[in-house]
CSV table of C-alpha atoms in Angstrom, one decimal:
chain,number,residue,atom,x,y,z
A,1,MET,CA,6.0,-1.5,9.7
A,2,ALA,CA,2.4,-1.8,11.4
A,3,MET,CA,1.1,-4.2,9.0
A,4,HIS,CA,4.5,-6.7,10.0
A,5,ILE,CA,3.8,-6.0,13.2
A,6,ALA,CA,-0.3,-5.7,13.1
A,7,GLU,CA,0.4,-10.1,11.2
A,8,GLY,CA,2.6,-11.3,13.7
A,9,ARG,CA,5.8,-11.5,11.4
A,10,ASP,CA,7.9,-8.8,13.1
A,11,PHE,CA,7.9,-6.6,16.2
A,12,PRO,CA,11.3,-4.1,15.6
A,13,ASN,CA,12.6,-2.3,18.6
A,14,PHE,CA,12.9,0.6,15.9
A,15,MET,CA,12.5,2.0,12.5
A,16,TYR,CA,13.4,0.2,9.6
A,17,GLY,CA,16.3,0.5,7.9
A,18,GLN,CA,17.6,3.0,10.8
A,19,THR,CA,19.2,1.3,14.5
A,20,TYR,CA,17.2,5.3,16.4
A,21,MET,CA,13.3,6.3,16.6
A,22,GLY,CA,11.9,4.2,18.6
A,23,SER,CA,8.5,2.3,16.8
A,24,VAL,CA,5.8,3.1,19.5
A,25,GLU,CA,3.5,5.1,16.4
A,26,SER,CA,3.8,1.5,14.4
A,27,TYR,CA,3.0,-0.7,17.6
A,28,LEU,CA,0.2,2.0,18.1
A,29,ALA,CA,-1.4,1.7,14.0
A,30,ALA,CA,-0.5,-2.1,14.3
A,31,ALA,CA,-3.6,-2.1,17.1
A,32,VAL,CA,-6.1,0.0,15.2
A,33,PHE,CA,-5.0,-2.9,12.2
A,34,ARG,CA,-5.8,-5.0,14.3
A,35,VAL,CA,-9.3,-3.6,14.6
A,36,PHE,CA,-10.2,-2.0,11.4
A,37,GLY,CA,-7.7,-3.3,8.2
A,38,PRO,CA,-4.8,-1.1,6.8
A,39,SER,CA,-5.3,2.4,5.3
A,40,LEU,CA,-3.9,5.3,5.7
A,41,VAL,CA,-7.2,6.8,7.7
A,42,ALA,CA,-6.6,4.0,10.0
A,43,LEU,CA,-2.7,4.5,10.1
A,44,ARG,CA,-3.3,8.6,10.8
A,45,VAL,CA,-5.4,7.5,13.9
A,46,PRO,CA,-3.4,6.8,16.7
A,47,MET,CA,-0.8,11.0,15.7
A,48,VAL,CA,-5.1,12.6,15.8
A,49,LEU,CA,-5.3,10.8,18.8
A,50,LEU,CA,-1.6,11.3,20.5
A,51,PHE,CA,-2.4,15.3,19.4
A,52,LEU,CA,-5.4,14.9,21.5
A,53,VAL,CA,-4.3,13.7,24.1
A,54,PHE,CA,-1.3,16.3,23.9
A,55,LEU,CA,-3.1,18.9,24.0
A,56,LEU,CA,-5.4,18.1,26.8
A,57,VAL,CA,-1.8,17.2,29.3
A,58,MET,CA,-0.6,21.2,27.6
A,59,TYR,CA,-3.9,22.3,29.0
A,60,VAL,CA,-3.4,21.2,32.9
A,61,LEU,CA,0.1,21.8,32.6
A,62,ALA,CA,0.1,25.6,31.5
A,63,ARG,CA,-3.8,26.2,34.1
A,64,ARG,CA,-0.9,25.0,36.9
A,65,LEU,CA,1.7,27.5,35.2
A,66,TYR,CA,-0.1,29.9,34.1
A,67,GLY,CA,-4.1,30.1,34.8
A,68,THR,CA,-7.1,29.4,33.1
A,69,GLY,CA,-7.5,32.7,31.0
A,70,VAL,CA,-3.5,32.1,29.0
A,71,ALA,CA,-4.0,27.3,29.6
A,72,LEU,CA,-7.6,28.4,27.1
A,73,VAL,CA,-5.6,30.8,24.5
A,74,SER,CA,-2.8,28.5,24.2
A,75,ILE,CA,-5.1,25.4,23.8
A,76,GLY,CA,-6.8,27.7,21.2
A,77,LEU,CA,-3.8,28.7,18.9
A,78,LEU,CA,-2.3,24.5,19.6
A,79,ALA,CA,-5.5,23.4,17.6
A,80,LEU,CA,-4.7,25.9,14.7
A,81,GLY,CA,-1.5,25.5,12.5
A,82,SER,CA,0.3,25.8,9.2
A,83,ARG,CA,0.6,23.0,6.3
A,84,GLU,CA,3.7,22.1,7.9
A,85,LEU,CA,2.1,21.8,11.1
A,86,TYR,CA,-0.1,19.1,10.4
A,87,GLY,CA,1.7,17.3,8.4
A,88,TYR,CA,4.5,16.7,11.9
A,89,GLU,CA,1.4,16.1,13.5
A,90,LEU,CA,-0.8,13.8,11.8
A,91,VAL,CA,1.7,12.3,8.5
A,92,THR,CA,4.4,9.3,10.5
A,93,GLU,CA,6.8,10.1,9.8
A,94,GLY,CA,8.6,9.5,13.6
A,95,ALA,CA,8.9,11.1,16.8
A,96,ILE,CA,6.6,14.4,16.3
A,97,PRO,CA,3.7,13.5,18.5
A,98,GLU,CA,5.6,11.8,21.1
A,99,THR,CA,8.5,14.8,21.3
A,100,LEU,CA,5.3,17.1,22.2
A,101,LEU,CA,3.5,14.7,24.5
A,102,ALA,CA,6.3,12.9,26.4
A,103,GLY,CA,7.5,16.3,26.7
A,104,ALA,CA,4.6,17.8,28.1
A,105,ILE,CA,3.9,14.9,30.8
A,106,LEU,CA,7.5,15.8,32.5
A,107,LEU,CA,6.6,19.9,32.9
A,108,LEU,CA,3.5,18.1,34.6
A,109,LEU,CA,5.2,15.2,36.2
A,110,GLY,CA,8.6,17.5,37.2
A,111,HIS,CA,5.9,20.3,38.9
A,112,ARG,CA,3.4,17.9,40.2
A,113,LEU,CA,6.4,16.3,42.9
A,114,LEU,CA,7.8,19.9,43.1
A,115,GLU,CA,4.5,21.1,44.2
A,116,THR,CA,4.6,18.3,46.8
A,117,ALA,CA,7.9,17.9,47.9
A,118,GLY,CA,7.8,18.0,51.8
A,119,ARG,CA,3.5,17.0,51.7
A,120,GLY,CA,3.7,13.5,52.9
A,121,GLY,CA,1.7,11.1,51.0
A,122,ASP,CA,5.4,9.4,50.0
A,123,SER,CA,3.0,6.5,47.8
A,124,ALA,CA,1.8,8.8,45.6
A,125,ARG,CA,4.6,10.5,44.6
A,126,ARG,CA,6.7,7.0,44.1
A,127,TRP,CA,3.9,6.5,41.1
A,128,LEU,CA,4.7,10.5,39.4
A,129,LEU,CA,8.2,9.7,40.4
A,130,ALA,CA,7.7,6.1,38.9
A,131,GLY,CA,6.0,7.6,35.3
A,132,TRP,CA,8.4,10.2,35.5
A,133,GLY,CA,11.0,7.5,34.7
A,134,LEU,CA,9.3,5.1,32.7
A,135,THR,CA,8.1,8.8,30.9
A,136,VAL,CA,11.6,9.6,30.3
A,137,SER,CA,13.0,6.1,28.6
A,138,LEU,CA,10.7,6.1,26.8
A,139,GLY,CA,10.7,9.0,25.6
A,140,LEU,CA,14.1,8.5,24.8
A,141,TRP,CA,13.4,5.2,23.0
A,142,SER,CA,11.0,7.4,20.2
A,143,THR,CA,13.0,9.6,20.2
A,144,MET,CA,16.4,12.0,21.3
A,145,LEU,CA,14.3,15.1,21.2
A,146,VAL,CA,12.7,14.7,24.3
A,147,ALA,CA,16.1,15.4,26.0
A,148,PRO,CA,15.6,19.2,27.1
A,149,PHE,CA,13.0,18.3,28.8
A,150,VAL,CA,15.0,15.1,30.4
A,151,VAL,CA,17.3,17.7,31.7
A,152,THR,CA,14.6,21.0,33.0
A,153,SER,CA,12.5,18.3,34.5
A,154,GLY,CA,14.8,16.5,36.2
A,155,ALA,CA,15.8,19.7,37.5
A,156,LEU,CA,12.3,20.0,38.7
A,157,VAL,CA,12.2,16.7,40.3
A,158,TRP,CA,16.1,16.7,41.6
A,159,LEU,CA,14.5,20.1,43.6
A,160,GLY,CA,11.6,18.2,44.7
A,161,CYS,CA,13.8,15.5,46.2
A,162,ARG,CA,16.6,18.3,48.3
A,163,ARG,CA,12.8,19.1,49.7
A,164,ASN,CA,12.9,15.8,51.2
A,165,THR,CA,16.1,15.4,53.2
A,166,GLY,CA,16.7,11.9,54.6
A,167,ARG,CA,13.7,10.3,52.6
A,168,VAL,CA,16.1,10.2,49.1
A,169,ALA,CA,14.8,7.0,49.3
A,170,TRP,CA,10.8,6.9,49.1
A,171,GLY,CA,11.4,6.8,45.4
A,172,GLY,CA,14.4,5.4,43.7
A,173,TRP,CA,13.1,2.5,43.7
A,174,SER,CA,10.3,3.2,41.7
A,175,MET,CA,12.2,5.7,39.8
A,176,ALA,CA,14.5,3.0,38.5
A,177,ALA,CA,11.9,0.8,37.8
A,178,GLY,CA,9.8,2.9,35.1
A,179,LEU,CA,13.4,3.9,33.5
A,180,ILE,CA,14.3,0.4,33.1
A,181,VAL,CA,10.7,-0.8,32.5
A,182,GLY,CA,10.2,2.0,29.2
A,183,ALA,CA,14.3,1.4,27.5
A,184,VAL,CA,13.7,-2.8,27.6
A,185,PRO,CA,13.3,-1.3,23.8
A,186,TRP,CA,16.0,-0.2,23.2
A,187,LEU,CA,18.5,-2.1,25.6
A,188,ALA,CA,17.2,-4.7,23.6
A,189,HIS,CA,18.2,-3.8,20.8
A,190,ASP,CA,21.9,-1.7,21.6
A,191,LEU,CA,23.0,-4.5,24.1
A,192,THR,CA,23.2,-7.2,21.6
A,193,HIS,CA,24.6,-5.0,18.4
A,194,ALA,CA,28.5,-3.7,18.5
A,195,TYR,CA,28.7,-0.3,19.5
A,196,ALA,CA,28.7,1.1,15.8
A,197,GLU,CA,24.9,-0.3,15.1
A,198,SER,CA,24.2,0.4,18.2
A,199,SER,CA,21.4,3.9,18.7
A,200,VAL,CA,24.3,5.4,20.7
A,201,ALA,CA,26.2,5.7,18.0
A,202,THR,CA,24.2,6.7,14.9
A,203,LEU,CA,22.6,9.2,16.9
A,204,ILE,CA,26.1,11.2,17.5
A,205,ASP,CA,27.2,10.6,13.7
A,206,LEU,CA,23.7,12.6,12.9
A,207,TYR,CA,24.5,15.1,14.9
A,208,VAL,CA,27.7,15.7,14.2
A,209,HIS,CA,27.3,15.5,10.0
A,210,GLY,CA,24.1,15.5,10.4
A,211,GLY,CA,20.2,13.6,9.9
A,212,THR,CA,19.2,16.3,7.7
A,213,GLY,CA,17.3,13.4,4.1
A,214,LEU,CA,18.6,16.3,1.9
A,215,GLY,CA,21.3,14.8,0.2
A,216,SER,CA,24.8,16.5,-0.2
A,217,GLY,CA,23.5,19.7,0.9
A,218,ARG,CA,26.5,21.7,3.5
A,219,SER,CA,26.5,23.3,6.4
A,220,ALA,CA,28.1,27.1,5.8
A,221,GLY,CA,29.0,26.7,9.4
A,222,LEU,CA,28.0,27.7,12.8
A,223,ALA,CA,27.2,31.8,12.1
A,224,SER,CA,25.0,30.7,8.9
A,225,GLN,CA,23.2,28.1,11.4
A,226,VAL,CA,21.9,30.8,14.0
A,227,THR,CA,21.0,32.9,11.7
A,228,ASN,CA,18.8,30.4,9.9
A,229,THR,CA,17.2,29.5,12.8
A,230,VAL,CA,16.5,32.7,13.9
A,231,THR,CA,14.7,34.3,10.3
A,232,THR,CA,13.6,31.4,9.4
A,233,SER,CA,12.9,28.8,11.2
A,234,LEU,CA,11.8,29.8,14.8
A,235,ALA,CA,8.4,31.0,11.8
A,236,TYR,CA,7.5,28.2,10.6
A,237,ILE,CA,8.0,26.1,13.5
A,238,THR,CA,4.9,28.4,15.6
A,239,GLY,CA,2.9,28.8,12.6
A,240,GLY,CA,3.8,31.7,10.8
A,241,SER,CA,4.6,30.2,7.4
A,242,ALA,CA,1.1,31.1,5.9
A,243,ILE,CA,2.5,35.3,6.2
A,244,VAL,CA,5.9,34.9,5.6
A,245,HIS,CA,5.9,32.8,2.9
A,246,PRO,CA,2.5,32.2,1.8
A,247,GLN,CA,2.7,32.3,-2.4
A,248,SER,CA,5.7,29.1,-1.7
A,249,PRO,CA,5.5,25.5,-1.6
A,250,PRO,CA,4.6,23.9,1.7
A,251,ALA,CA,7.6,22.7,3.3
A,252,TRP,CA,8.4,18.5,4.2
A,253,PRO,CA,6.5,15.9,4.9
A,254,LEU,CA,3.7,17.7,3.3
A,255,GLY,CA,6.3,19.0,0.2
A,256,PHE,CA,8.1,16.1,-1.3
A,257,ASP,CA,10.8,18.5,-3.7
A,258,GLY,CA,14.0,18.7,-1.5
A,259,ARG,CA,15.9,21.1,-3.7
A,260,TRP,CA,12.9,23.7,-3.0
A,261,GLN,CA,14.4,26.4,-0.1
A,262,PRO,CA,12.0,29.4,1.1
A,263,PRO,CA,14.8,33.0,1.8
A,264,THR,CA,16.2,33.3,5.0
A,265,ASP,CA,16.4,36.7,4.5
A,266,ASN,CA,12.6,37.0,4.6
A,267,ALA,CA,12.2,40.5,6.7
A,268,ALA,CA,8.3,38.9,8.3
A,269,ALA,CA,10.1,36.0,9.0
A,270,THR,CA,12.8,37.4,11.0
A,271,VAL,CA,10.7,40.0,12.7
A,272,TRP,CA,9.0,36.8,13.6
A,273,GLY,CA,12.1,34.9,15.1
A,274,ILE,CA,12.9,38.0,17.1
A,275,ALA,CA,9.1,38.4,18.4
A,276,ILE,CA,10.1,34.1,20.1
A,277,ILE,CA,13.4,35.4,21.8
A,278,VAL,CA,11.8,38.9,22.8
A,279,LEU,CA,9.0,36.8,24.5
A,280,TRP,CA,11.1,33.9,25.7
A,281,ALA,CA,13.6,36.5,27.2
A,282,ALA,CA,10.8,38.1,29.1
A,283,GLY,CA,9.3,35.3,30.4
A,284,ILE,CA,12.4,33.9,31.6
A,285,THR,CA,13.5,37.8,33.5
A,286,SER,CA,9.9,37.5,35.1
A,287,ALA,CA,10.1,33.6,36.9
A,288,LEU,CA,13.6,34.8,38.2
A,289,ARG,CA,12.4,38.9,39.5
A,290,ALA,CA,9.3,36.4,40.4
A,291,LEU,CA,11.5,34.3,42.5
A,292,ARG,CA,14.0,37.1,43.8
A,293,ARG,CA,11.2,38.5,45.1
A,294,ARG,CA,9.5,35.1,46.7
A,295,GLY,CA,12.6,35.0,48.1
A,296,ALA,CA,12.8,37.8,49.7
A,297,ALA,CA,9.8,37.0,51.7
A,298,SER,CA,10.4,33.2,52.3
A,299,ALA,CA,8.7,33.4,55.2
A,300,THR,CA,5.2,33.9,53.9
A,301,ASN,CA,2.9,30.8,52.6
A,302,GLU,CA,2.4,32.1,50.3
A,303,SER,CA,5.9,32.6,48.5
A,304,ALA,CA,5.7,28.3,49.4
A,305,ASP,CA,3.5,28.2,47.2
A,306,ARG,CA,4.5,30.1,44.1
A,307,ARG,CA,8.2,28.7,44.0
A,308,PRO,CA,7.1,24.9,42.1
A,309,ARG,CA,5.2,27.8,39.7
A,310,LEU,CA,7.8,29.8,39.0
A,311,TYR,CA,10.4,26.9,38.7
A,312,GLY,CA,7.8,25.2,36.4
A,313,ARG,CA,8.3,28.4,34.3
A,314,LEU,CA,11.6,27.9,34.3
A,315,ALA,CA,11.4,24.2,33.1
A,316,MET,CA,8.9,25.4,30.6
A,317,LEU,CA,11.2,28.0,28.9
A,318,ILE,CA,15.0,26.9,29.5
A,319,SER,CA,13.1,23.8,27.7
A,320,ALA,CA,12.8,26.0,24.7
A,321,ALA,CA,16.1,26.9,24.6
A,322,LEU,CA,18.0,24.4,24.8
A,323,THR,CA,15.4,22.3,21.9
A,324,THR,CA,17.1,25.8,20.1
A,325,ALA,CA,20.0,26.1,20.7
A,326,ALA,CA,20.2,22.0,19.9
A,327,PHE,CA,19.1,22.9,16.3
A,328,ALA,CA,21.1,25.7,16.2
A,329,ALA,CA,24.6,23.9,17.0
A,330,SER,CA,23.6,21.3,13.7
A,331,PRO,CA,24.2,21.2,10.3
A,332,ALA,CA,19.8,20.8,10.0
A,333,PRO,CA,19.6,25.3,9.7
A,334,GLY,CA,22.7,25.2,7.8
A,335,VAL,CA,21.4,23.0,5.2
A,336,ALA,CA,17.9,23.8,4.8
A,337,PRO,CA,15.9,25.8,7.4
A,338,ALA,CA,12.6,24.8,7.1
A,339,ASN,CA,12.4,21.5,5.6
A,340,ASN,CA,14.4,20.5,8.7
A,341,VAL,CA,11.8,22.5,11.9
A,342,ARG,CA,10.5,18.4,13.4
A,343,TYR,CA,14.3,18.8,15.1
A,344,LEU,CA,12.5,22.6,16.4
A,345,VAL,CA,8.8,21.3,17.4
A,346,GLY,CA,9.3,21.0,21.2
A,347,ILE,CA,9.2,24.3,21.5
A,348,LEU,CA,5.7,24.5,20.5
A,349,VAL,CA,5.1,22.8,24.9
A,350,ALA,CA,6.5,26.2,25.8
A,351,THR,CA,3.1,28.0,23.8
A,352,PRO,CA,2.6,29.7,27.8
A,353,ALA,CA,5.2,30.8,28.4
A,354,LEU,CA,6.0,33.2,25.1
A,355,ILE,CA,1.7,34.3,25.1
A,356,ALA,CA,2.5,35.1,29.9
A,357,PRO,CA,4.7,37.9,28.6
A,358,LEU,CA,1.9,39.4,27.0
A,359,ARG,CA,-0.2,40.0,30.4
A,360,ALA,CA,2.6,42.5,31.3
A,361,LEU,CA,3.6,44.4,28.6
A,362,PHE,CA,3.2,47.9,29.0
A,363,SER,CA,1.0,47.5,32.1
A,364,ASN,CA,0.7,50.9,33.2
A,365,ALA,CA,-0.6,51.8,30.2
A,366,PRO,CA,-3.6,49.5,30.2
A,367,ARG,CA,-5.3,51.3,27.0
A,368,LEU,CA,-2.0,50.5,24.9
A,369,ALA,CA,-1.5,46.7,26.5
A,370,ARG,CA,-4.7,46.1,25.6
A,371,ALA,CA,-3.7,46.9,22.0
A,372,VAL,CA,-0.7,45.3,21.5
A,373,ARG,CA,-2.2,42.2,22.9
A,374,ALA,CA,-4.8,42.3,20.7
A,375,GLY,CA,-2.5,43.0,18.0
A,376,SER,CA,0.3,40.6,18.8
A,377,LEU,CA,-2.4,37.9,19.2
A,378,GLY,CA,-4.2,38.5,15.8
A,379,VAL,CA,-1.1,38.1,14.3
A,380,VAL,CA,-0.6,34.8,15.7
A,381,VAL,CA,-3.9,33.4,14.5
A,382,LEU,CA,-4.3,35.1,11.3
A,383,SER,CA,-1.7,32.9,10.3
A,384,LEU,CA,-2.3,29.9,11.6
A,385,THR,CA,-6.2,30.2,10.6
A,386,MET,CA,-4.6,31.1,7.0
A,387,GLY,CA,-2.0,27.5,7.3
A,388,THR,CA,-5.2,25.7,8.2
A,389,VAL,CA,-6.8,27.0,5.5
A,390,GLN,CA,-4.1,25.4,3.5
A,391,ALA,CA,-3.6,23.0,5.0
A,392,PHE,CA,-7.2,21.8,3.9
A,393,ARG,CA,-7.3,22.4,1.0
A,394,ASP,CA,-3.9,21.4,-0.3
A,395,ALA,CA,-5.0,18.2,1.2
A,396,THR,CA,-8.2,17.8,-0.3
A,397,HIS,CA,-6.4,19.3,-4.0
A,398,GLY,CA,-3.6,16.2,-2.9
A,399,GLN,CA,-2.8,12.2,-3.6
A,400,ASN,CA,-5.8,10.3,-1.8
A,401,GLU,CA,-5.7,7.0,-1.1
A,402,ALA,CA,-8.4,6.5,-4.3
A,403,THR,CA,-6.3,7.6,-7.0
A,404,ASN,CA,-3.4,5.1,-5.4
A,405,ARG,CA,-5.8,2.4,-5.3
A,406,GLN,CA,-6.7,3.7,-9.3
A,407,LEU,CA,-3.1,2.5,-10.1
A,408,ILE,CA,-2.8,0.1,-8.5
A,409,HIS,CA,-5.1,-2.1,-9.7
A,410,ALA,CA,-4.1,-0.3,-13.4
A,411,LEU,CA,-1.0,-2.6,-13.0
A,412,GLN,CA,-2.2,-5.2,-11.7
A,413,ARG,CA,-4.4,-5.3,-15.0
A,414,HIS,CA,-0.7,-4.7,-17.0
A,415,GLY,CA,0.4,-8.0,-14.5
A,416,ILE,CA,2.4,-6.1,-13.0
A,417,SER,CA,3.4,-6.8,-9.3
A,418,ARG,CA,7.2,-5.6,-9.3
A,419,ILE,CA,8.0,-2.4,-9.7
A,420,TYR,CA,10.9,0.6,-9.4
A,421,ALA,CA,9.3,3.9,-8.4
A,422,GLY,CA,10.6,7.1,-6.0
A,423,TYR,CA,11.2,6.9,-2.6
A,424,LEU,CA,7.3,7.9,-1.5
A,425,ASP,CA,5.4,6.6,-3.9
A,426,CYS,CA,7.0,3.4,-3.3
A,427,GLY,CA,6.4,3.0,0.7
A,428,ARG,CA,2.9,4.6,-0.2
A,429,LEU,CA,2.1,1.7,-2.9
A,430,THR,CA,3.6,-0.9,-1.6
A,431,PHE,CA,1.9,-0.1,1.4
A,432,ILE,CA,-2.1,0.6,0.5
A,433,SER,CA,-1.7,-2.7,-2.1
A,434,ARG,CA,-0.9,-4.6,1.4
A,435,GLU,CA,2.3,-6.1,-0.8
A,436,GLN,CA,1.1,-6.9,-3.6
A,437,ILE,CA,2.5,-4.0,-5.2
A,438,VAL,CA,6.4,-5.3,-4.2
A,439,CYS,CA,8.5,-1.6,-4.7
A,440,ALA,CA,12.4,-1.3,-4.6
A,441,VAL,CA,12.9,2.2,-4.6
A,442,LEU,CA,16.0,3.6,-7.3
A,443,PHE,CA,17.2,6.9,-7.1
A,444,GLN,CA,19.2,10.0,-10.0
A,445,GLY,CA,22.7,8.3,-10.5
A,446,PRO,CA,25.1,10.2,-11.8
A,447,GLY,CA,25.4,11.3,-15.3
A,448,ASP,CA,22.7,9.6,-16.8
A,449,SER,CA,21.7,6.6,-14.9
A,450,LEU,CA,19.6,5.2,-11.5
A,451,ARG,CA,20.8,3.7,-8.6
A,452,PRO,CA,19.4,2.0,-6.4
A,453,GLY,CA,18.1,4.5,-3.7
A,454,PHE,CA,17.1,4.2,0.1
A,455,ASP,CA,15.0,1.4,0.3
A,456,ARG,CA,13.7,0.7,4.7
A,457,TYR,CA,12.9,-2.7,4.3
A,458,LEU,CA,15.4,-5.1,2.2
A,459,PRO,CA,13.7,-8.0,1.8
A,460,TYR,CA,11.6,-5.8,-0.8
A,461,ARG,CA,14.8,-4.6,-2.7
A,462,ALA,CA,15.8,-8.3,-3.1
A,463,THR,CA,12.2,-9.4,-4.6
A,464,VAL,CA,12.2,-6.7,-7.4
A,465,GLU,CA,15.9,-7.0,-8.6
A,466,ALA,CA,14.4,-10.9,-8.2
A,467,ASP,CA,12.4,-10.0,-11.7
A,468,PRO,CA,14.0,-9.8,-14.9
A,469,THR,CA,10.9,-8.0,-16.0
A,470,ALA,CA,10.1,-5.7,-12.8
A,471,ALA,CA,8.3,-2.1,-14.4
A,472,TYR,CA,8.9,0.9,-13.9
A,473,VAL,CA,6.4,4.0,-12.6
A,474,PHE,CA,7.5,7.5,-12.1
A,475,ARG,CA,5.4,10.8,-11.3
A,476,SER,CA,4.8,12.3,-14.7
A,477,GLY,CA,7.3,15.3,-15.4
A,478,ASP,CA,10.4,13.2,-13.2
A,479,PRO,CA,13.8,13.5,-14.5
A,480,ARG,CA,14.1,9.6,-14.2
A,481,ASN,CA,11.4,8.6,-16.8
A,482,GLY,CA,13.8,10.9,-19.3
A,483,THR,CA,17.1,8.4,-18.4
A,484,LEU,CA,14.4,5.0,-19.0
A,485,ALA,CA,13.9,7.2,-22.6
A,486,ARG,CA,17.4,7.5,-23.6
A,487,SER,CA,18.2,3.9,-22.3
A,488,THR,CA,19.1,0.8,-24.5
A,489,CYS,CA,15.9,-0.9,-23.3
A,490,ARG,CA,13.6,-2.3,-25.0
A,491,TRP,CA,10.3,-1.4,-23.6
A,492,GLN,CA,6.8,-3.7,-23.6
A,493,ASN,CA,5.0,-1.4,-23.1
A,494,HIS,CA,4.9,2.8,-21.7
A,495,TRP,CA,2.2,4.1,-20.6
A,496,ARG,CA,1.1,7.1,-19.0
A,497,THR,CA,-2.2,7.3,-15.9
A,498,LEU,CA,-2.9,9.3,-13.0
A,499,GLY,CA,0.0,11.3,-13.3
A,500,TYR,CA,2.6,8.9,-13.6
A,501,GLU,CA,4.3,7.3,-16.9
A,502,ILE,CA,4.9,3.6,-16.7
A,503,TRP,CA,8.0,1.9,-18.2
A,504,GLN,CA,6.4,-2.2,-18.6
A,505,PRO,CA,10.0,-3.7,-20.1
A,506,ALA,CA,9.9,-6.7,-22.5
A,507,GLU,CA,13.8,-8.6,-21.2
A,508,PRO,CA,15.6,-7.2,-18.9
A,509,CYS,CA,16.3,-4.3,-18.6
A,510,GLY,CA,18.9,-3.8,-16.1
A,511,ALA,CA,18.8,0.8,-15.7
A,512,ALA,CA,19.6,0.4,-12.7
A,513,THR,CA,22.9,0.6,-12.0
């Protein structure tokens, strides 16, 4: 997508092959491609920058709500991560950095609008409202995972408007302008397509029936979904996988075997998940008690200054709760509680709210409080550090761009430019070769057969199918190699290189049905 945008060939509103998840990452990568050319490094530069901006916004938000100490600890923890977290934050699969950044910006703008309500400065608030509206529509276009933050920050905006009684119109047009401008790519698609092909209809269907991408997996029901969320998913999305399953392969997107499933009854993962819920409950309780105390002393200036901060804390905690509840109510954790944790990524925005309660624990026993705080943070830091080491180790042992280029050159030496391959290899080889190698996806079919897979860009499939001698390229050990070996096809050449088996037919083969 980024290559096509950079070359002016296409300007997609949504990711290829689907009508949801906006193409923000593709347009950002296209800008980098225009300067440095397409490469995996150039593809990930915008992801790194988005995440760095998220850390900056999070620091400002956490400092406003909880103080400098909590803000610094939060940023330190968010800068580390497990293999899964680094993958979600840096692999361009869509939605993850946008969820984090949009969520933090919405909460910051909502808090600022409430904090400045009734103080004059209408011009500044109009700009804040326009920014809030723009972030809402751009965020929702990019991913519906932003929705919980829209709800909670919207509540802060509404409270701010209530404080400006009689002056509601001061920002209405600004907010509307921001909402409309950000929604242009979304509206351009949905207003020109039938409802069944719209992003709204697609998202509803995915949520109801499950968009896990894990084949025929089915959820066992709501009880299983909730249990798996607590006993597995919460630990994985908050970086606990290095401790709770230290010997397991990484989950998606760094682990590409959809059949791998971690145990959902692991004691360490369960304790980790319960600890997250306890800290969340402590944060909610603390904020509500403080609001009650401030309400009783509402005549003081100090109370007026603190209430926006407390409402901001509640908004952060409720955003995490809504994110978790929506995830647990969907089929995703029932099918694959570790591989699907990307849908829970929004709770990372609540990191300061989960750290802050540790300060108040055992307030009457300072030594015990220090021990509990040190021990709790030590376990988290240890897990995140171990995960960071694992992530870098996996990166150095995994396939890199140089290996893919060697494979591309090997194919070109044999005159091969059209191939069938697996889903992930297809996208990577086509991209790195700059479409000199064009690939179509083949999945393992019923029985001993192969069938067309998920081709996001259908012109690629048509190009490959038009070549009767297109080669087959699968990783060594892939069962699709066995299917080809047992087929009636006559092979001009069959060899192994760089961890792949290449099958070059001597005549039209028809292995794919």
